[in-house]
Coordinates of C-alpha atoms in Angstrom, one line a residue:
M4 CA 0.0 0.0 0.0
Q5 CA 1.1 3.5 -0.6
W6 CA 1.1 5.9 2.4
S7 CA -0.5 8.5 0.2
D8 CA -3.5 6.2 -0.1
T9 CA -4.1 6.5 3.7
M10 CA -7.3 8.4 4.7
A11 CA -7.2 7.7 8.4
L12 CA -4.5 6.5 10.8
R13 CA -4.7 5.5 14.5
A14 CA -2.3 3.8 16.7
N15 CA -2.8 2.3 20.2
C16 CA 0.4 1.5 21.9
P17 CA -0.3 0.5 25.5
D18 CA 2.6 -0.2 27.9
D19 CA 1.0 -3.4 29.2
G20 CA -0.3 -5.1 26.0
P21 CA -0.1 -5.5 22.2
G22 CA -0.1 -2.5 19.9
T23 CA -2.8 -1.9 17.3
L24 CA -2.5 0.1 14.1
T25 CA -5.7 1.0 12.3
L26 CA -5.6 2.3 8.7
V27 CA -8.3 3.4 6.4
L28 CA -7.3 3.4 2.7
S29 CA -8.7 5.4 -0.2
R30 CA -7.7 2.8 -2.8
E31 CA -7.4 -1.0 -2.8
P32 CA -3.9 -2.1 -1.8
L33 CA -1.5 -4.0 -4.0
F34 CA 0.3 -7.0 -2.6
F35 CA 3.8 -8.2 -3.2
K36 CA 6.1 -10.7 -1.6
E37 CA 9.9 -10.4 -1.7
T38 CA 11.6 -13.0 -3.8
N39 CA 15.3 -13.8 -3.4
P40 CA 16.2 -10.7 -1.4
Q41 CA 19.9 -9.7 -1.7
P42 CA 21.8 -6.9 0.1
R43 CA 22.2 -3.6 -1.9
K44 CA 20.0 -4.8 -4.8
H45 CA 16.4 -4.1 -5.7
T46 CA 14.3 -6.9 -4.5
L47 CA 12.2 -8.7 -7.1
A48 CA 8.6 -8.9 -6.2
V49 CA 5.6 -10.8 -7.5
N50 CA 1.9 -10.1 -6.9
F51 CA 1.0 -12.0 -3.8
R52 CA -2.5 -12.0 -2.2
F53 CA -2.7 -13.5 1.3
T54 CA -6.0 -12.1 2.5
N55 CA -8.4 -14.1 0.3
G56 CA -9.7 -10.8 -1.2
Q57 CA -10.6 -9.2 2.2
A58 CA -8.0 -6.4 2.0
S59 CA -9.3 -5.5 -1.5
T60 CA -12.9 -5.3 -0.2
H61 CA -12.6 -3.5 3.1
R62 CA -11.2 0.0 3.5
Q63 CA -10.3 -0.3 7.2
H64 CA -7.3 -2.6 8.2
V65 CA -6.3 -3.4 11.7
L66 CA -2.8 -4.7 12.5
H67 CA -1.9 -6.2 15.8
C68 CA 1.7 -6.0 17.0
P69 CA 3.5 -7.5 20.0
Q70 CA 4.0 -5.2 22.9
G71 CA 6.7 -2.5 22.2
V72 CA 7.1 -3.2 18.5
L73 CA 4.7 -0.5 17.1
N74 CA 5.7 2.4 19.4
K75 CA 9.0 3.5 17.9
H76 CA 8.1 2.8 14.3
F77 CA 4.8 4.7 14.5
E78 CA 6.6 7.6 16.2
K79 CA 9.2 7.8 13.4
L80 CA 6.5 7.5 10.7
T81 CA 4.4 10.4 12.1
Q82 CA 7.5 12.5 13.0
F83 CA 8.8 12.6 9.4
D84 CA 5.5 12.7 7.5
T85 CA 3.3 15.7 8.4
R86 CA 0.3 14.4 6.6
L87 CA 0.3 11.1 8.5
N88 CA 1.0 13.0 11.7
F89 CA -2.1 15.1 11.0
L90 CA -4.2 12.0 10.3
S91 CA -3.0 10.3 13.5
Q92 CA -4.2 13.4 15.6
Q93 CA -7.8 13.2 14.3
P94 CA -10.3 12.4 17.1
E95 CA -12.1 9.7 15.2
I96 CA -12.0 7.7 12.0
V97 CA -14.9 8.6 9.7
M98 CA -15.7 6.6 6.5
D99 CA -18.4 7.1 3.9
S100 CA -18.4 3.3 3.4
P101 CA -16.5 0.5 5.0
Y102 CA -16.0 -1.0 1.5
F103 CA -14.2 0.0 -1.6
V104 CA -16.5 1.1 -4.4
A105 CA -17.3 -1.9 -6.6
K106 CA -16.1 -1.5 -10.2
A107 CA -19.2 -1.4 -12.4
P108 CA -19.0 -3.3 -15.7
L109 CA -18.8 -1.2 -18.8
F110 CA -21.9 -2.9 -20.2
D111 CA -24.6 -4.7 -18.2
G112 CA -25.3 -7.3 -20.9
S113 CA -24.7 -8.5 -24.4
D114 CA -27.7 -6.4 -25.7
D115 CA -26.0 -3.3 -24.4
M116 CA -22.8 -4.3 -26.2
K117 CA -24.6 -4.9 -29.5
A118 CA -26.4 -1.6 -29.2
H119 CA -23.1 0.1 -29.1
G120 CA -21.7 -1.9 -32.0
F121 CA -19.5 -4.3 -30.0
V122 CA -19.4 -8.1 -30.6
Q123 CA -18.5 -10.6 -27.9
L124 CA -15.1 -12.1 -28.5
E125 CA -16.2 -15.7 -28.4
T126 CA -18.7 -15.1 -31.2
A127 CA -16.8 -12.7 -33.4
R128 CA -14.7 -14.0 -36.3
V129 CA -11.6 -11.8 -36.2
P130 CA -9.2 -12.5 -39.0
H131 CA -5.4 -13.0 -38.7
P132 CA -3.7 -9.9 -40.1
S133 CA -2.0 -12.0 -42.8
S134 CA -5.3 -13.6 -44.0
R135 CA -6.9 -12.1 -47.1
I136 CA -10.0 -14.3 -46.7
A137 CA -11.7 -12.4 -43.9
H138 CA -15.0 -11.7 -42.3
Y139 CA -15.1 -8.4 -40.4
P140 CA -17.8 -8.4 -37.7
L141 CA -18.0 -4.6 -37.9
S142 CA -17.5 -2.4 -40.9
H143 CA -15.0 0.4 -40.7
S144 CA -17.9 2.8 -40.6
H145 CA -18.9 1.6 -37.1
L146 CA -15.6 3.0 -35.6
I147 CA -15.6 6.2 -33.6
E148 CA -13.5 8.6 -35.6
H149 CA -11.4 10.5 -33.1
P150 CA -7.9 11.3 -34.1
G151 CA -5.3 9.5 -31.9
P152 CA -2.1 10.9 -30.5
V153 CA -0.5 10.8 -33.9
G154 CA -3.4 12.5 -35.7
I155 CA -4.8 9.4 -37.4
T156 CA -8.2 7.8 -36.6
S157 CA -8.6 4.2 -35.8
G158 CA -10.7 3.7 -38.9
Q159 CA -8.0 5.2 -41.1
L160 CA -5.4 3.0 -39.4
L161 CA -7.5 -0.2 -40.0
Q162 CA -8.2 0.7 -43.6
K163 CA -4.5 1.3 -44.2
F164 CA -3.3 -2.0 -42.8
F165 CA -6.4 -4.2 -43.1
P166 CA -8.5 -3.1 -46.1
P167 CA -11.9 -4.8 -46.3
V168 CA -12.1 -7.7 -48.6
Q169 CA -14.4 -7.1 -51.6

């Protein structure tokens, strides 16, 4: 997780028990596990999910630490980052929702896709670029004609490299 994604931060570091760090995140965290760590070299990392999707669903995360472990690290963190220090001083943690916003699908169903001129991949016959015997599921006229970063539209690009078979 990035510290910049932290919306709320609270630490409880009692002298007679385990410490607790509570974080509220604005975005879903990314997960990595160190692989083959070596001194003075960048550590290679792979995507590694160990929470069975819970951390990607819930905004608030609570970490429990053995007594005395959290104290000095939390103090350093808030001492050198004014934003995190400010967040840690807030009287209470307030969230709009305990969950991250679900990503809505672009289209609700295949009828929506067809209405916009899209064809499902499993039913579309898309030719190999080197093939001259081709069936194009959509004509070039169905493409949205917005110039790209190099000033050419997607339709012009397709016509140049993949002209329709007559």
